Tab-separated table of C-alpha atoms in Angstrom:
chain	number	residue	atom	x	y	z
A	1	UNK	CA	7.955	17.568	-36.145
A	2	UNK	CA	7.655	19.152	-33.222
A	3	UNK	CA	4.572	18.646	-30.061
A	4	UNK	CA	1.773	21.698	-31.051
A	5	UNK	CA	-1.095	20.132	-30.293
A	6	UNK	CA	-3.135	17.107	-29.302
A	7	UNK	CA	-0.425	14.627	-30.823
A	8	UNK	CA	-3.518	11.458	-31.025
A	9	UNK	CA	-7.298	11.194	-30.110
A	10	UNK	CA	-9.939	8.291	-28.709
A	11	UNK	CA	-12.134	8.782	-31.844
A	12	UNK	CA	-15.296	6.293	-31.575
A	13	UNK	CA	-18.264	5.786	-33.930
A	14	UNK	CA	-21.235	3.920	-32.476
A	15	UNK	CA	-22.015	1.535	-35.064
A	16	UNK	CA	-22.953	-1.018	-33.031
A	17	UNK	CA	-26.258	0.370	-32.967
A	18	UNK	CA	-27.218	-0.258	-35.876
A	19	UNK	CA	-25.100	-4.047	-36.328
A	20	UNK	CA	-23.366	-2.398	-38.755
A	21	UNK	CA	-19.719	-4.396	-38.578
A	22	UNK	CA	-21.396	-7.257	-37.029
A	23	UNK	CA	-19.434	-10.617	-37.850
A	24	UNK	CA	-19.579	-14.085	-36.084
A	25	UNK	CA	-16.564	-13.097	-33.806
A	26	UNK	CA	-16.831	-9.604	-33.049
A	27	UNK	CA	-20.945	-9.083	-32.802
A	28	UNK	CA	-21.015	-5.229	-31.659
A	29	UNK	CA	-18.451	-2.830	-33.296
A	30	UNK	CA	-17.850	0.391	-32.140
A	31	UNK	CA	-15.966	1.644	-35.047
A	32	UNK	CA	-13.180	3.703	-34.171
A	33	UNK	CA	-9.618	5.515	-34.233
A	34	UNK	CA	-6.940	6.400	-33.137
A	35	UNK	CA	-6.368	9.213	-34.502
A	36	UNK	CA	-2.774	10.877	-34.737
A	37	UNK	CA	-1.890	14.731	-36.153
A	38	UNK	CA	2.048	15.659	-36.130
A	39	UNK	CA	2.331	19.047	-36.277
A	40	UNK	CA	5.636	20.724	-37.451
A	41	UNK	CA	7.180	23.877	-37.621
A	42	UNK	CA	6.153	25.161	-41.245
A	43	UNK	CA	3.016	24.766	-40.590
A	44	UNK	CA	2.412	21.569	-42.625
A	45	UNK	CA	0.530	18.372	-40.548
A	46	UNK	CA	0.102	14.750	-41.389
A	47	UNK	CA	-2.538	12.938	-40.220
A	48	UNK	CA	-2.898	8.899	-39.579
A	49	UNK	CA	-5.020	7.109	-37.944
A	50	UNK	CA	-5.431	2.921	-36.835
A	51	UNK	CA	-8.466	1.190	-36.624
A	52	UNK	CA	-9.833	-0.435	-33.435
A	53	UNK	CA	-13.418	-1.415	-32.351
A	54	UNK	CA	-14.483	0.468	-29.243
A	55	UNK	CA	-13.241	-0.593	-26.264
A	56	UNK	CA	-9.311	-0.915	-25.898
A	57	UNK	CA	-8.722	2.215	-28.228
A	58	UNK	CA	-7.187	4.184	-24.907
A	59	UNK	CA	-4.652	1.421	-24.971
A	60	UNK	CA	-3.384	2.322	-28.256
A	61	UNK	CA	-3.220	6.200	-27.505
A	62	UNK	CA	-1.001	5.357	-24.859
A	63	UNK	CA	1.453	3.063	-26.972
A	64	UNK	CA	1.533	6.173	-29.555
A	65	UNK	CA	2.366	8.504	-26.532
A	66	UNK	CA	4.927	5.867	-25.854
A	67	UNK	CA	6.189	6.051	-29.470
A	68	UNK	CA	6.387	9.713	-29.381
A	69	UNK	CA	9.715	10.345	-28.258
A	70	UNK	CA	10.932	8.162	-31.016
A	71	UNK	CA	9.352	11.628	-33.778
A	72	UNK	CA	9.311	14.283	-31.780
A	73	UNK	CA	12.774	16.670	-32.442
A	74	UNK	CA	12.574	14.889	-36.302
A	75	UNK	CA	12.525	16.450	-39.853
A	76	UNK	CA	10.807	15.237	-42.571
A	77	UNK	CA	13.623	14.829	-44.467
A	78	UNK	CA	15.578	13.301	-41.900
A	79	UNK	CA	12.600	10.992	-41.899
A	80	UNK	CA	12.472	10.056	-45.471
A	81	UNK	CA	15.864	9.948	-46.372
A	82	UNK	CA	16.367	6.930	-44.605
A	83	UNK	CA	12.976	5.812	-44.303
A	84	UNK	CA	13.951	1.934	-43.376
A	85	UNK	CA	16.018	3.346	-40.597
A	86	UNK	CA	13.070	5.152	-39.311
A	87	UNK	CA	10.917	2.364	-39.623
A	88	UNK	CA	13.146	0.178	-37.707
A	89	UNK	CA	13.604	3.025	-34.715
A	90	UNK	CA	10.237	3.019	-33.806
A	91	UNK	CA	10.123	-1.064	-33.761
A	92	UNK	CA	13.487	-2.036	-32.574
A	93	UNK	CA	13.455	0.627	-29.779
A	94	UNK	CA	15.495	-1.713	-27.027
A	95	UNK	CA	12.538	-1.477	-24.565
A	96	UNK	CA	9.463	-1.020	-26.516
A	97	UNK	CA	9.699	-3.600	-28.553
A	98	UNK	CA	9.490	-6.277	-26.094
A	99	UNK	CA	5.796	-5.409	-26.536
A	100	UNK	CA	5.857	-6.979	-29.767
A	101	UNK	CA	7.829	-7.048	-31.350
A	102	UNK	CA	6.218	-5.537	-34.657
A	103	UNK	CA	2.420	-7.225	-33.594
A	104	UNK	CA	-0.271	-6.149	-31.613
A	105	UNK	CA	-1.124	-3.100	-29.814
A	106	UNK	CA	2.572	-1.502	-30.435
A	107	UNK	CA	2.519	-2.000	-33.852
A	108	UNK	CA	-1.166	-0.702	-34.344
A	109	UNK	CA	0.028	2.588	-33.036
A	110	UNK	CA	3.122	2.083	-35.306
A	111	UNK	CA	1.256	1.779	-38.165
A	112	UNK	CA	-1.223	5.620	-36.901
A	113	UNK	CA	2.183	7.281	-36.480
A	114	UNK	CA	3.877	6.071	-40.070
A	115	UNK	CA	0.618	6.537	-41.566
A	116	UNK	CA	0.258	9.875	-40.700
A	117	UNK	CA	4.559	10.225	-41.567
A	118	UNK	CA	3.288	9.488	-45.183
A	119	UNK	CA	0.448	11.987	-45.038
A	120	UNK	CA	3.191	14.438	-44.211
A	121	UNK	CA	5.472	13.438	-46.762
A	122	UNK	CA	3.066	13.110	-49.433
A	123	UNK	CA	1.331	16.799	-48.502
A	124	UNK	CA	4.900	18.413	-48.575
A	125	UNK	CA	5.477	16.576	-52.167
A	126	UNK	CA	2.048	18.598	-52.760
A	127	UNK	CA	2.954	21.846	-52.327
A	128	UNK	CA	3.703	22.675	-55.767
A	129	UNK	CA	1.652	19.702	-57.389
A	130	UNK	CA	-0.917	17.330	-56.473
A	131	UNK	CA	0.319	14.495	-54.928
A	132	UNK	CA	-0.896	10.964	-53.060
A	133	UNK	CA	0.628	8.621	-51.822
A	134	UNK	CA	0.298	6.826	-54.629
A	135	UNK	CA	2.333	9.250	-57.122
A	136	UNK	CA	4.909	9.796	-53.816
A	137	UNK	CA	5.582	6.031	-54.385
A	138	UNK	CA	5.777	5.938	-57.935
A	139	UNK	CA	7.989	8.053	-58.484
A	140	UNK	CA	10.659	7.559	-55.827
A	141	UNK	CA	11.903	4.224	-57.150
A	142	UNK	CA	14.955	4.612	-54.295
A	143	UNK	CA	12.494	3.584	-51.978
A	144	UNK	CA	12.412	0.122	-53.282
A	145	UNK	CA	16.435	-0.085	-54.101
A	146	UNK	CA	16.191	-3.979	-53.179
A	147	UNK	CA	13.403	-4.844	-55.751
A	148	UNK	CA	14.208	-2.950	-58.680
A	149	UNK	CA	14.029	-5.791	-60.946
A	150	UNK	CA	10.426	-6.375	-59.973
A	151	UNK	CA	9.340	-2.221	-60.263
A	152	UNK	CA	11.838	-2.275	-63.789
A	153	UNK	CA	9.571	-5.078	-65.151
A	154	UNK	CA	6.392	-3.157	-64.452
A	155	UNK	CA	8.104	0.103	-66.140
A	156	UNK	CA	5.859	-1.306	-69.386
A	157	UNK	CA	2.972	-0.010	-69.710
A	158	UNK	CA	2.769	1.864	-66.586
A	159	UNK	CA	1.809	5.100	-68.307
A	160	UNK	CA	-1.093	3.251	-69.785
A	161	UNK	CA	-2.252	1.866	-66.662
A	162	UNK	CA	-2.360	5.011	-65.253
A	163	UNK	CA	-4.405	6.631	-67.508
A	164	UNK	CA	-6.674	3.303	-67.487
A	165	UNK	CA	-7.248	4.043	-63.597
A	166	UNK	CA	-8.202	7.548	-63.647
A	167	UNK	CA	-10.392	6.198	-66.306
A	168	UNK	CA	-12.120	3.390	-64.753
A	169	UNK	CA	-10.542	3.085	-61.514
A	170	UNK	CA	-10.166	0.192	-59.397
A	171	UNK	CA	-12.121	-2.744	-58.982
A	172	UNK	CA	-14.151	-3.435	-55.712
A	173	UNK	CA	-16.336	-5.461	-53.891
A	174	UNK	CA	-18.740	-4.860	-51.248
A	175	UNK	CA	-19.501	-5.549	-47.683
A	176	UNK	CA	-22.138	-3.540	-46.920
A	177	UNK	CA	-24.987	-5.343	-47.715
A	178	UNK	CA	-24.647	-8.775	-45.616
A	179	UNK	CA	-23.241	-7.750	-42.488
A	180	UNK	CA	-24.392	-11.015	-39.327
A	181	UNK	CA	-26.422	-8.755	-37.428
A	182	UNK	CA	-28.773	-7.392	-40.818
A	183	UNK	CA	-32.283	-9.020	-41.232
A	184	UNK	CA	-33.318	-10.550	-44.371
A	185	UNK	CA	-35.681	-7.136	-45.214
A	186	UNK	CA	-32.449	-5.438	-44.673
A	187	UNK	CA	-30.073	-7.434	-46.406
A	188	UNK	CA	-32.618	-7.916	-49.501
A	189	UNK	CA	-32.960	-4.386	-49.538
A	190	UNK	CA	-29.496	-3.181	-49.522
A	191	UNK	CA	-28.479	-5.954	-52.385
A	192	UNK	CA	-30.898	-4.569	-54.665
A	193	UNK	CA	-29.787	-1.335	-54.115
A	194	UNK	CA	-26.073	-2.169	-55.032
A	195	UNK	CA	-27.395	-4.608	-57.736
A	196	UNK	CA	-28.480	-0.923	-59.364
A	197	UNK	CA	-25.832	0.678	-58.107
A	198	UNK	CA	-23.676	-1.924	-60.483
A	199	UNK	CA	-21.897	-3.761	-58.058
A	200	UNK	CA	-21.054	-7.256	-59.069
A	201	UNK	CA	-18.857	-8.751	-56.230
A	202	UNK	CA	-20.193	-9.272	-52.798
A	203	UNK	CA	-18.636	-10.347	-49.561
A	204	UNK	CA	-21.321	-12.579	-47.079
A	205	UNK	CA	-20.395	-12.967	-43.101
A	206	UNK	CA	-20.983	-16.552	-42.102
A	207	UNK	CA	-19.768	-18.741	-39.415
A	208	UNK	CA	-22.181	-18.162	-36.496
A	209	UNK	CA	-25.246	-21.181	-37.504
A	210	UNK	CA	-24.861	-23.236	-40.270
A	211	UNK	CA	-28.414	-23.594	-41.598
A	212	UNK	CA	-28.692	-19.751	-41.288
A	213	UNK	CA	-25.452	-19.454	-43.336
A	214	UNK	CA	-27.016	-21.932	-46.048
A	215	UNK	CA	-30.232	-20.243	-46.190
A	216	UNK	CA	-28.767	-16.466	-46.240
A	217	UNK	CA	-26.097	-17.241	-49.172
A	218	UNK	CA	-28.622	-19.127	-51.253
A	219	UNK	CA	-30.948	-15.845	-50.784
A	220	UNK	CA	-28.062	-13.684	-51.762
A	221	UNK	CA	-27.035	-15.905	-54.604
A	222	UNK	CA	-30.647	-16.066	-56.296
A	223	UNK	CA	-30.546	-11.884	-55.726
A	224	UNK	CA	-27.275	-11.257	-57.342
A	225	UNK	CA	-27.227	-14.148	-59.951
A	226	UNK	CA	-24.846	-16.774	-61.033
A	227	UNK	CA	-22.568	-14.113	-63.333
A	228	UNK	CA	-21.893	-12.468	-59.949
A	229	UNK	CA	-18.685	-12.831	-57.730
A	230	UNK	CA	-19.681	-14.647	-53.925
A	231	UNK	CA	-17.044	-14.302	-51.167
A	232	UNK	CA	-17.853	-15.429	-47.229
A	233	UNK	CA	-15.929	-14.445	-44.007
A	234	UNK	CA	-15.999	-16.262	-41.061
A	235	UNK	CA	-13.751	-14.047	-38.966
A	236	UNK	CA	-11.795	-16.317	-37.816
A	237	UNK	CA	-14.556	-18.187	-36.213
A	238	UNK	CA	-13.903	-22.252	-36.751
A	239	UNK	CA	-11.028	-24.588	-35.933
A	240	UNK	CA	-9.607	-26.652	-39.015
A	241	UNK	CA	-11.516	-29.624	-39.471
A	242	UNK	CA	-15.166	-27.172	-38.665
A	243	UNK	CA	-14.197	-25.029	-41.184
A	244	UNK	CA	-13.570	-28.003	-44.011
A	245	UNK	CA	-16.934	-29.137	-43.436
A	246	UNK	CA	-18.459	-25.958	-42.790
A	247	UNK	CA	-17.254	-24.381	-46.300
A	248	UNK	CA	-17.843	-27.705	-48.076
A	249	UNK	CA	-21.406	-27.549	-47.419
A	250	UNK	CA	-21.711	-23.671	-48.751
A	251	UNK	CA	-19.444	-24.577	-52.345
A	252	UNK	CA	-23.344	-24.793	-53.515
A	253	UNK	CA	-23.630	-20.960	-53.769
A	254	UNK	CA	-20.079	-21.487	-55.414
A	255	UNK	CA	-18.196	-18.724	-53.300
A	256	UNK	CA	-14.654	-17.845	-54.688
A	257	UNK	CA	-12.979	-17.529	-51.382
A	258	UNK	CA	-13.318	-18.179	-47.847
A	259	UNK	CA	-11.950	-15.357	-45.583
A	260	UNK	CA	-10.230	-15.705	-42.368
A	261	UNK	CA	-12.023	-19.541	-42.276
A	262	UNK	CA	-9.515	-19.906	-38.584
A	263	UNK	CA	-7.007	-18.481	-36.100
A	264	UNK	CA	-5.327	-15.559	-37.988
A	265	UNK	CA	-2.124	-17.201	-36.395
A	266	UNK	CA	-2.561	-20.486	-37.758
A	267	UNK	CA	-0.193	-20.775	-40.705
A	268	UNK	CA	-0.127	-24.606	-41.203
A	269	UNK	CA	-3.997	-24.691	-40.365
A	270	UNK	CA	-4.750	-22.640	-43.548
A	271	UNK	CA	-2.659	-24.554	-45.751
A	272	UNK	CA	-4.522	-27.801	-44.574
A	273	UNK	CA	-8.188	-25.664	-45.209
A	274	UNK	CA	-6.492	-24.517	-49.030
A	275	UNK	CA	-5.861	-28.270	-49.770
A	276	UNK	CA	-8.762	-29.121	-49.330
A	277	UNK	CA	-11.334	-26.797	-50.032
A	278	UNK	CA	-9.218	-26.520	-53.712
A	279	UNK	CA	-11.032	-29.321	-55.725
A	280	UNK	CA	-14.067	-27.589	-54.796
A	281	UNK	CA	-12.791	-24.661	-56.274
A	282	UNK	CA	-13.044	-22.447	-53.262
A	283	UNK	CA	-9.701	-20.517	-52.272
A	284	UNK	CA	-8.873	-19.199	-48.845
A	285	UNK	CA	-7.829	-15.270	-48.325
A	286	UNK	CA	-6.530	-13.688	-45.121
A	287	UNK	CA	-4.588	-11.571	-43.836
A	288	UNK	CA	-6.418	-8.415	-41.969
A	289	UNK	CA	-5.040	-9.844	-38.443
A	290	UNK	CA	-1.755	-10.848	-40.090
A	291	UNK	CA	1.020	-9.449	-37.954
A	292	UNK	CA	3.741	-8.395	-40.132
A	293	UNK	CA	5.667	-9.057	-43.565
A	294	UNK	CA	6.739	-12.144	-41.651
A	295	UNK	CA	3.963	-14.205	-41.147
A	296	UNK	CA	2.490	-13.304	-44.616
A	297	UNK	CA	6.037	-14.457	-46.114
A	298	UNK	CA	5.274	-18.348	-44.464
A	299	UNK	CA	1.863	-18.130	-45.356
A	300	UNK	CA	2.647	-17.535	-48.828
A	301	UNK	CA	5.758	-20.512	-48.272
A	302	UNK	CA	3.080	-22.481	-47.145
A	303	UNK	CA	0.574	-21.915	-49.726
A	304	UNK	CA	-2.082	-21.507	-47.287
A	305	UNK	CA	-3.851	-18.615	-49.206
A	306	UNK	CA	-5.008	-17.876	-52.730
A	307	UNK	CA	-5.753	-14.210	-51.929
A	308	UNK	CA	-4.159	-11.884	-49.886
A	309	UNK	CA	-5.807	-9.204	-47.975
A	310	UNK	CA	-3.324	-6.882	-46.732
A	311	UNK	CA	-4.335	-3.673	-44.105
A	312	UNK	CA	-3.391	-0.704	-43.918
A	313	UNK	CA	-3.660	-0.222	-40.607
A	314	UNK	CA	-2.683	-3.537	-38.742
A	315	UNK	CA	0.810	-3.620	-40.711
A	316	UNK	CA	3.559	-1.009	-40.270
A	317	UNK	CA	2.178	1.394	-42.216
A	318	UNK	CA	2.941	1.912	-46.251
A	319	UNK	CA	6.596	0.259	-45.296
A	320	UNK	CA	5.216	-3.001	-44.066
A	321	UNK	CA	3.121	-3.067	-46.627
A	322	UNK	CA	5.348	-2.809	-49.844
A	323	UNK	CA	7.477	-5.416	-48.767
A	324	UNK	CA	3.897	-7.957	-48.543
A	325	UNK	CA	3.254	-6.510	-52.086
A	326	UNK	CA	6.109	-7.673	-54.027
A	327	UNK	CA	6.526	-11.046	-52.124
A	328	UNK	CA	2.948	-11.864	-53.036
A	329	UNK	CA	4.272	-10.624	-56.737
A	330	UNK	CA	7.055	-12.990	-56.674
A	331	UNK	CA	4.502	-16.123	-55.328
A	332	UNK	CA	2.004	-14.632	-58.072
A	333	UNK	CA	-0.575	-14.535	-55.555
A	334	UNK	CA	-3.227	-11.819	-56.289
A	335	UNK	CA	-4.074	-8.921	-53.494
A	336	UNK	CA	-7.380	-8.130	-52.667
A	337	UNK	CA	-7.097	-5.741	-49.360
A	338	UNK	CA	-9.192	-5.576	-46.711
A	339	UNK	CA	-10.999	-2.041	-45.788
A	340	UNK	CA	-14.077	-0.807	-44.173
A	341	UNK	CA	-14.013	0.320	-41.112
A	342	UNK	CA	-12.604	4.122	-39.922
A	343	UNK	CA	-10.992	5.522	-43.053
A	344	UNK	CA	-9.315	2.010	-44.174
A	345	UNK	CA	-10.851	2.441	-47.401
A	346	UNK	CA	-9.230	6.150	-47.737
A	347	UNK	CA	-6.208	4.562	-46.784
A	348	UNK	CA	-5.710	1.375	-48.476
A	349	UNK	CA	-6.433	2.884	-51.957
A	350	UNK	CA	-3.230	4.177	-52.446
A	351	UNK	CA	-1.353	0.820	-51.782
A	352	UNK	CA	-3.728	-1.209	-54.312
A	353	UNK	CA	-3.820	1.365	-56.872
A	354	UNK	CA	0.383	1.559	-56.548
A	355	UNK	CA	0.510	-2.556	-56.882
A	356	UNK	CA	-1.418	-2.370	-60.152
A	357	UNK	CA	0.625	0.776	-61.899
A	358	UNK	CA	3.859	-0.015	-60.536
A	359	UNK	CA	4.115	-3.813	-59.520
A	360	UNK	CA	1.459	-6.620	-60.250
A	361	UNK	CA	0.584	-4.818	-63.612
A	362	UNK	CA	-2.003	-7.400	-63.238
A	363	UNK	CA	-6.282	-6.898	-62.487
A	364	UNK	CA	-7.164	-10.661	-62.503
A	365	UNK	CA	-9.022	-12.045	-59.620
A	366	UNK	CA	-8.031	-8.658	-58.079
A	367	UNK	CA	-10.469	-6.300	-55.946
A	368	UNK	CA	-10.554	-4.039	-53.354
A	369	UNK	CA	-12.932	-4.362	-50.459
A	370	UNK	CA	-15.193	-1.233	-49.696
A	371	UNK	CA	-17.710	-0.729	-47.121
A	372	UNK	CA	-20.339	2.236	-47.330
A	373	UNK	CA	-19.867	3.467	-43.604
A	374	UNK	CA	-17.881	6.705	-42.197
A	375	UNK	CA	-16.697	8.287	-45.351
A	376	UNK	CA	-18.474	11.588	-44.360
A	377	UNK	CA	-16.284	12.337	-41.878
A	378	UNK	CA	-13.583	12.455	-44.048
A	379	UNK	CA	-11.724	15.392	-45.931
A	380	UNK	CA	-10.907	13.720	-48.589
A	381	UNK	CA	-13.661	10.582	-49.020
A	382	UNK	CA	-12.867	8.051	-51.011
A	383	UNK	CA	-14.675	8.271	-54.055
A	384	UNK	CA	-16.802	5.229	-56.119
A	385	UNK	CA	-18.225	5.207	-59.088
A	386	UNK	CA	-19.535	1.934	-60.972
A	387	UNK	CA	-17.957	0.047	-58.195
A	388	UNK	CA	-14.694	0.941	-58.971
A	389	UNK	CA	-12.094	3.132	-56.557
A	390	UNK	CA	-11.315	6.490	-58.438
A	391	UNK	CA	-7.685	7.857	-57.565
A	392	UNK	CA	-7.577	10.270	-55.193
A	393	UNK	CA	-6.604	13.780	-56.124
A	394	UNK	CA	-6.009	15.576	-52.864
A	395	UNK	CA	-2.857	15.913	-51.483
A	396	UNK	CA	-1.742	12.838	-48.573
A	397	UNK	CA	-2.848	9.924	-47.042
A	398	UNK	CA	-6.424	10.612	-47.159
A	399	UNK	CA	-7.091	10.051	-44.085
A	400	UNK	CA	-7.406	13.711	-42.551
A	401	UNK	CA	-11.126	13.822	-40.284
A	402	UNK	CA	-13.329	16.489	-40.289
A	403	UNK	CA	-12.478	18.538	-37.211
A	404	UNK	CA	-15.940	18.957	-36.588
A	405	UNK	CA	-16.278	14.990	-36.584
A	406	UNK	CA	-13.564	14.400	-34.408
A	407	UNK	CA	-14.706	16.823	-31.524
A	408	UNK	CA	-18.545	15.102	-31.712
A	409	UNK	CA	-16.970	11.166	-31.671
A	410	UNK	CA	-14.325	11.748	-29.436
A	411	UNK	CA	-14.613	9.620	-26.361
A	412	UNK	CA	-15.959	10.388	-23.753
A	413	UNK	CA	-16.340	13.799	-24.075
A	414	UNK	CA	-17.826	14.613	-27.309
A	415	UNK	CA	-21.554	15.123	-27.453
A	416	UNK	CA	-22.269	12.382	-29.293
A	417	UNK	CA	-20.981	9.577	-26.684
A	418	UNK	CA	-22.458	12.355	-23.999
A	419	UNK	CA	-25.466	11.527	-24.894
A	420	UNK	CA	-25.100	7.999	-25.029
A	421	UNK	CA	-23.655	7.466	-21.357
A	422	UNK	CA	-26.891	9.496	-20.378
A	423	UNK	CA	-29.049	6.930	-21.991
């Protein structure tokens, strides 16, 4: 890896426009990127990207910046061949990581730089035949030496499950149709259109009025009927006891999880929210704010989620995320990931297709979040069909951007946020 050219770039999208994003915490999202390209010397680049919402993205270009010295002068196979070590240089560095450690702003850069290390990896694998992510991972079994029991378990009918997903593919659910910000016209409009489209699972935003929230889910109940799967998300917006009573009063449109119901932080408070929100039959997921492997290990100690929603862009990268994989394998707690936003769909598809071939073996109560914003700017877009995630064929991560995208959304200076300081 060596420094060609621009190493990461301020990439914004100005969805708030258009409320698309909008939740009952964060009510105007600029979607956006950073957006990291390591060049090295035989002409090969990874690509990797984390996702922020506007404002604050400058911050994380600098902690990559920071983080630079720590790749620079590196080869690949230096890289890979001790992959944990690597992991642990860029968040144990004696200095940087009093930033953290391994949370917040330093570990969202983390994660763009060892996201776009796996592009890398998984493009040089490529050379000679096609390969993801998810084939990098399943077949290099020394990357999990620790858990080999769990990955020798799942050797059974592996083969079978991967033919079954470049069959069917992957299960998902969608966001795209109840956004906070959407009007009724729009939100009617857009479930009848995935209704068609053969969706079956969708995911509601709540948490900002209560009688709105009652009158919106009973709407989108009666439009996707009772055979269909509910989920709400209140981002995080209630304290404990508000979001007991809250939920209890919305079990009528008999949702099958609550999402992010408090503080992200709050281990003990989602336990309390699980117990009791469990006779009504409602379980509690979280887990895109989660810090690290850490936290999610006492939340699932504490069993203070029935779902867990890992990201692949607020952990540390692919790493971080294996290790939350096979813990919530060994508490038999099904992953459903969070995704959306700038490539996070692209992205997170390789993890959740890689838990079902090679871990969890397992599709019950299991889905994958997708949102219907941003893939055109992608190389490689993630592809759905009958609301299921098809595997991705291309070579990497995919989660390389159109140059031509990149140079109109970069901020400030690309044309399209040009015109929008004019205005």
């Amino acid at each position: 890896v060596y420094r060609g050219g621009r190493l990461v770039r301020d990439v914004r999208f100005p969805t708030s426009l258009e409320q698309h994003g909008s939740d009952a915490m964060h009510t105007d999202p600029d979607y956006s990127a950073a957006y990291v390209v390591l060049d090295t010397d035989s002409g090969l680049k990874g690509f990797g990207l984390t996702f922020t919402l506007g404002k604050g993205t400058e911050i994380v270009l600098c902690a990559v910046k920071a983080l630079a010295g720590l790749v620079i002068g590196k080869s690949l196979q230096e890289i890979v061949s001790n992959f944990r070590g690597f992991y642990r240089l860029l968040t144990s560095d004696g200095q940087m990581r009093w930033l953290g450690p391994e949370k917040g702003v330093i570990h969202l850069a983390t994660a763009a730089v060892l996201n776009a290390v796996w592009d890398l990896w998984a493009r040089a694998e490529g050379k000679h035949d096609t390969s993801c992510v998810t084939k990098t991972l399943c077949h290099t079994p020394s990357v999990f030496i620790l858990f080999l029991d769990i990955l020798v378990k799942a050797q059974e009918g592996k083969k079978q499950r991967e033919d079954q997903m470049l069959k069917e593919g992957y299960p998902a659910y969608t966001t795209s149709c109840a956004w906070l910000g959407y009007s009724d016209q729009q939100l009617k409009q857009l479930c009848s259109d995935a209704l068609k489209s053969g969706w079956t699972r969708f995911k509601v935003k709540v948490g900002a009025d209560l009688e709105d929230d009652i009158r919106r889910c009973r709407l989108i109940r009666k439009m996707i009927g009772p055979s269909s799967t509910l989920m709400i998300d209140a981002n995080q917006r209630w304290d404990v006891a508000e979001a007991i009573s809250w939920v209890s009063r919305l079990a009528e449109v008999k949702p099958l999880w609550i999402e992010e119901p408090t503080s992200p932080d709050d281990i003990l408070g989602h336990a309390a929210i699980s117990k009791a929100l469990a006779p009504l039959g409602i379980g509690v997921a979280t887990g895109e704010q989660c810090h690290n492997r850490v936290m999610f290990k006492q939340f699932l100690q504490a069993s203070a989620l029935q779902f867990v929603q890992i990201d692949s862009c607020r952990l540390g990268s692919v790493n971080e995320n294996l290790a939350v994989l096979l813990m919530a394998y060994k508490f038999q707690v099904p992953v459903c990931p969070h995704a959306g936003g700038v490539g996070l769909c692209e992205l997170v598809q390789h993890l959740i297709l890689f838990d079902y071939i090679c871990v969890s073996a397992d599709l019950r109560n299991r889905m994958c979040e997708y949102v219907d914003h941003l893939h055109e700017h992608f190389t490689s877009p993630v592809v759905i069909q009958d609301a299921h995630y098809m595997p991705p064929k291309d070579p990497g991560y995919s989660c390389e951007m159109l140059e031509e995208s990149v140079n109109r959304h970069e901020y400030p200076e690309g044309d399209i946020w040009k015109q929008e300081i004019k205005k």
